[in-house]
Amino acid sequence: MKLSTFVVGTIAAQGASAHYWFDTNIVNGVAQPAYKYVRESTRQTKYNPTKFSSNPAADIRDGATIDGPDSRCNQGAFSSASRTSVLTVNAGDEIRLRLAAGSDFQHPGPGLVYLSRAPNDNVKAYDGSGNWFKIYQEGVCNQGADFTNSAWCGHNKNWLAAKIPKDTPNGEYLARFEHIGVHRSHVNQPEHYLSCLQIKVVNGGNGNPSPTVKFPGAYKASDGYANFSVYNGYKNFPFPGPAVWSGGGSGGGSNPQPEPTTNPGTGCAALYGQCGGSGFTGAKCCASGTCKASNEWYSQCL
């Protein structure tokens, strides 16, 4: 039996209410045409999340996996690169992606934005296999709210935004926007929703973006975020990937999520505080718990 357009649309809307995808960017408050600057995935059901293939219990739709090339810009997105326009932005300006189909972020979890410079400054010919650096991340904005939903900065928002660091070198880049639903991370099934924006940075500087990672490879199923529980109250969230680069020669950007301070009696990190990782210069001991590595860039007192 052939489904009516109304029924198909209703099914899609119901799916998008829990799952979502990015299809456009916002410039000076104005939404651009869908997929004008955003690479379009070839996935038939675009709101399906991308998951780890290493978990046999995960319901992986369309074969898209976060531990494969789909982790760069979503499944099949490179096939749309040549027909996707390139947005010119000034270093220091904001870039913003909006969700499709009137949906918003309903799953608890962080938002992250990465950049990767295209070889020969030709982003339309770039598959995203080079180095990526993180320019923004957001986690929890209200520790006293419901940790399974409204505590997270992105809850009920339909967009994710980041500012291009002012001393980002001029050139063409992929900007990778990602929201991670961690409601099933406690069973090692985080859900990744991601898309790429094609940009050209002008009026930039001579910064040295670092640390850098590659996709796939930046995220592992053994990482702390992929085994994290949003249940039983607030816990400090172990962000995946490298430290945020906000300019200069190394990582170290700010993190909107409030972090536990060191214990004044010991000088060591408090429970759930950061206690190590590549480039970390704070306390590397724990006033309570044990310092355990989530990944190369983040260790936490647990």
XYZ file of N, CA and C in Angstrom, residues 106-110 139-140 143 145-152 179-191 224-238 257:
135
model
N 16.643 17.408 21.754
C 15.891 16.839 22.859
C 16.726 15.867 23.680
N 17.744 15.289 23.083
C 18.592 14.367 23.834
C 19.600 15.143 24.683
N 19.925 14.654 25.867
C 21.001 15.272 26.651
C 22.337 15.012 25.976
N 23.223 15.987 26.045
C 24.537 15.779 25.462
C 25.189 17.070 25.020
N 26.461 16.993 24.626
C 27.237 18.185 24.292
C 27.095 18.590 22.825
N 28.522 21.965 27.190
C 28.007 20.793 27.884
C 26.828 21.136 28.757
N 27.074 21.241 30.065
C 26.024 21.547 31.027
C 26.073 23.032 31.381
N 23.717 23.033 36.474
C 23.922 21.788 37.211
C 22.720 21.415 38.074
N 19.548 21.703 37.254
C 18.390 21.281 36.462
C 18.424 19.773 36.227
N 17.416 19.277 35.529
C 17.311 17.847 35.241
C 18.477 17.422 34.342
N 19.314 16.542 34.861
C 20.527 16.147 34.137
C 20.201 15.287 32.913
N 18.977 14.786 32.829
C 18.594 13.988 31.667
C 18.043 14.853 30.535
N 17.897 16.166 30.751
C 17.439 17.032 29.659
C 17.826 18.491 29.848
N 17.099 19.255 30.685
C 17.224 20.712 30.692
C 18.526 21.243 31.275
N 19.329 20.415 31.922
C 20.617 20.880 32.448
C 21.600 21.212 31.328
N 21.413 20.612 30.163
C 22.368 20.744 29.064
C 22.136 22.039 28.281
N 26.240 17.326 17.494
C 25.583 17.164 18.787
C 25.593 15.677 19.106
N 25.947 15.344 20.343
C 26.024 13.938 20.750
C 24.957 13.660 21.796
N 24.038 12.773 21.475
C 23.060 12.320 22.454
C 23.691 11.254 23.333
N 23.791 11.533 24.634
C 24.464 10.583 25.536
C 23.468 9.862 26.446
N 22.201 9.869 26.055
C 21.174 9.211 26.874
C 21.349 7.700 26.921
N 22.093 7.130 25.964
C 22.362 5.687 25.975
C 23.860 5.391 26.037
N 24.627 6.380 26.444
C 26.057 6.125 26.614
C 26.323 5.122 27.728
N 25.401 5.014 28.685
C 25.609 4.067 29.785
C 25.616 2.627 29.288
N 25.101 2.399 28.061
C 25.209 1.076 27.438
C 26.087 1.177 26.193
N 26.986 2.172 26.206
C 27.992 2.343 25.151
C 27.373 2.596 23.774
N 26.272 3.377 23.766
C 25.617 3.696 22.501
C 25.346 5.198 22.366
N 26.404 6.040 22.400
C 26.175 7.458 22.146
C 25.682 7.653 20.710
N 24.853 8.682 20.511
C 24.295 8.969 19.190
C 24.871 10.286 18.682
N 35.466 8.052 27.843
C 34.569 8.323 28.956
C 33.185 8.763 28.530
N 33.087 9.622 27.518
C 31.775 10.119 27.091
C 30.896 9.003 26.561
N 31.518 7.961 25.991
C 30.780 6.855 25.390
C 30.351 5.818 26.415
N 30.726 6.023 27.675
C 30.348 5.117 28.762
C 29.825 5.919 29.952
N 29.155 7.014 29.637
C 28.722 7.996 30.635
C 27.233 7.844 30.914
N 26.839 8.037 32.168
C 25.429 7.935 32.529
C 24.875 9.295 32.928
N 23.734 9.650 32.347
C 23.066 10.898 32.722
C 22.099 10.677 33.885
N 22.049 9.469 34.393
C 21.095 9.136 35.445
C 21.734 9.261 36.829
N 20.894 9.449 37.832
C 21.321 9.564 39.230
C 22.079 10.852 39.518
N 21.699 11.926 38.843
C 22.219 13.237 39.193
C 23.431 13.687 38.404
N 23.797 14.955 38.650
C 24.886 15.613 37.911
C 26.229 14.936 38.140
N 26.988 14.817 37.058
C 28.386 14.395 37.088
C 29.120 15.212 36.040
N 30.372 15.558 36.299
C 31.142 16.306 35.327
C 31.309 15.487 34.050
N 31.078 16.110 32.916
C 31.065 15.378 31.651
C 32.452 15.353 31.006
N 32.962 14.177 30.631
C 34.266 14.064 29.965
C 34.130 14.270 28.450
N 30.803 24.639 30.383
C 30.341 23.799 31.485
C 31.126 24.122 32.751
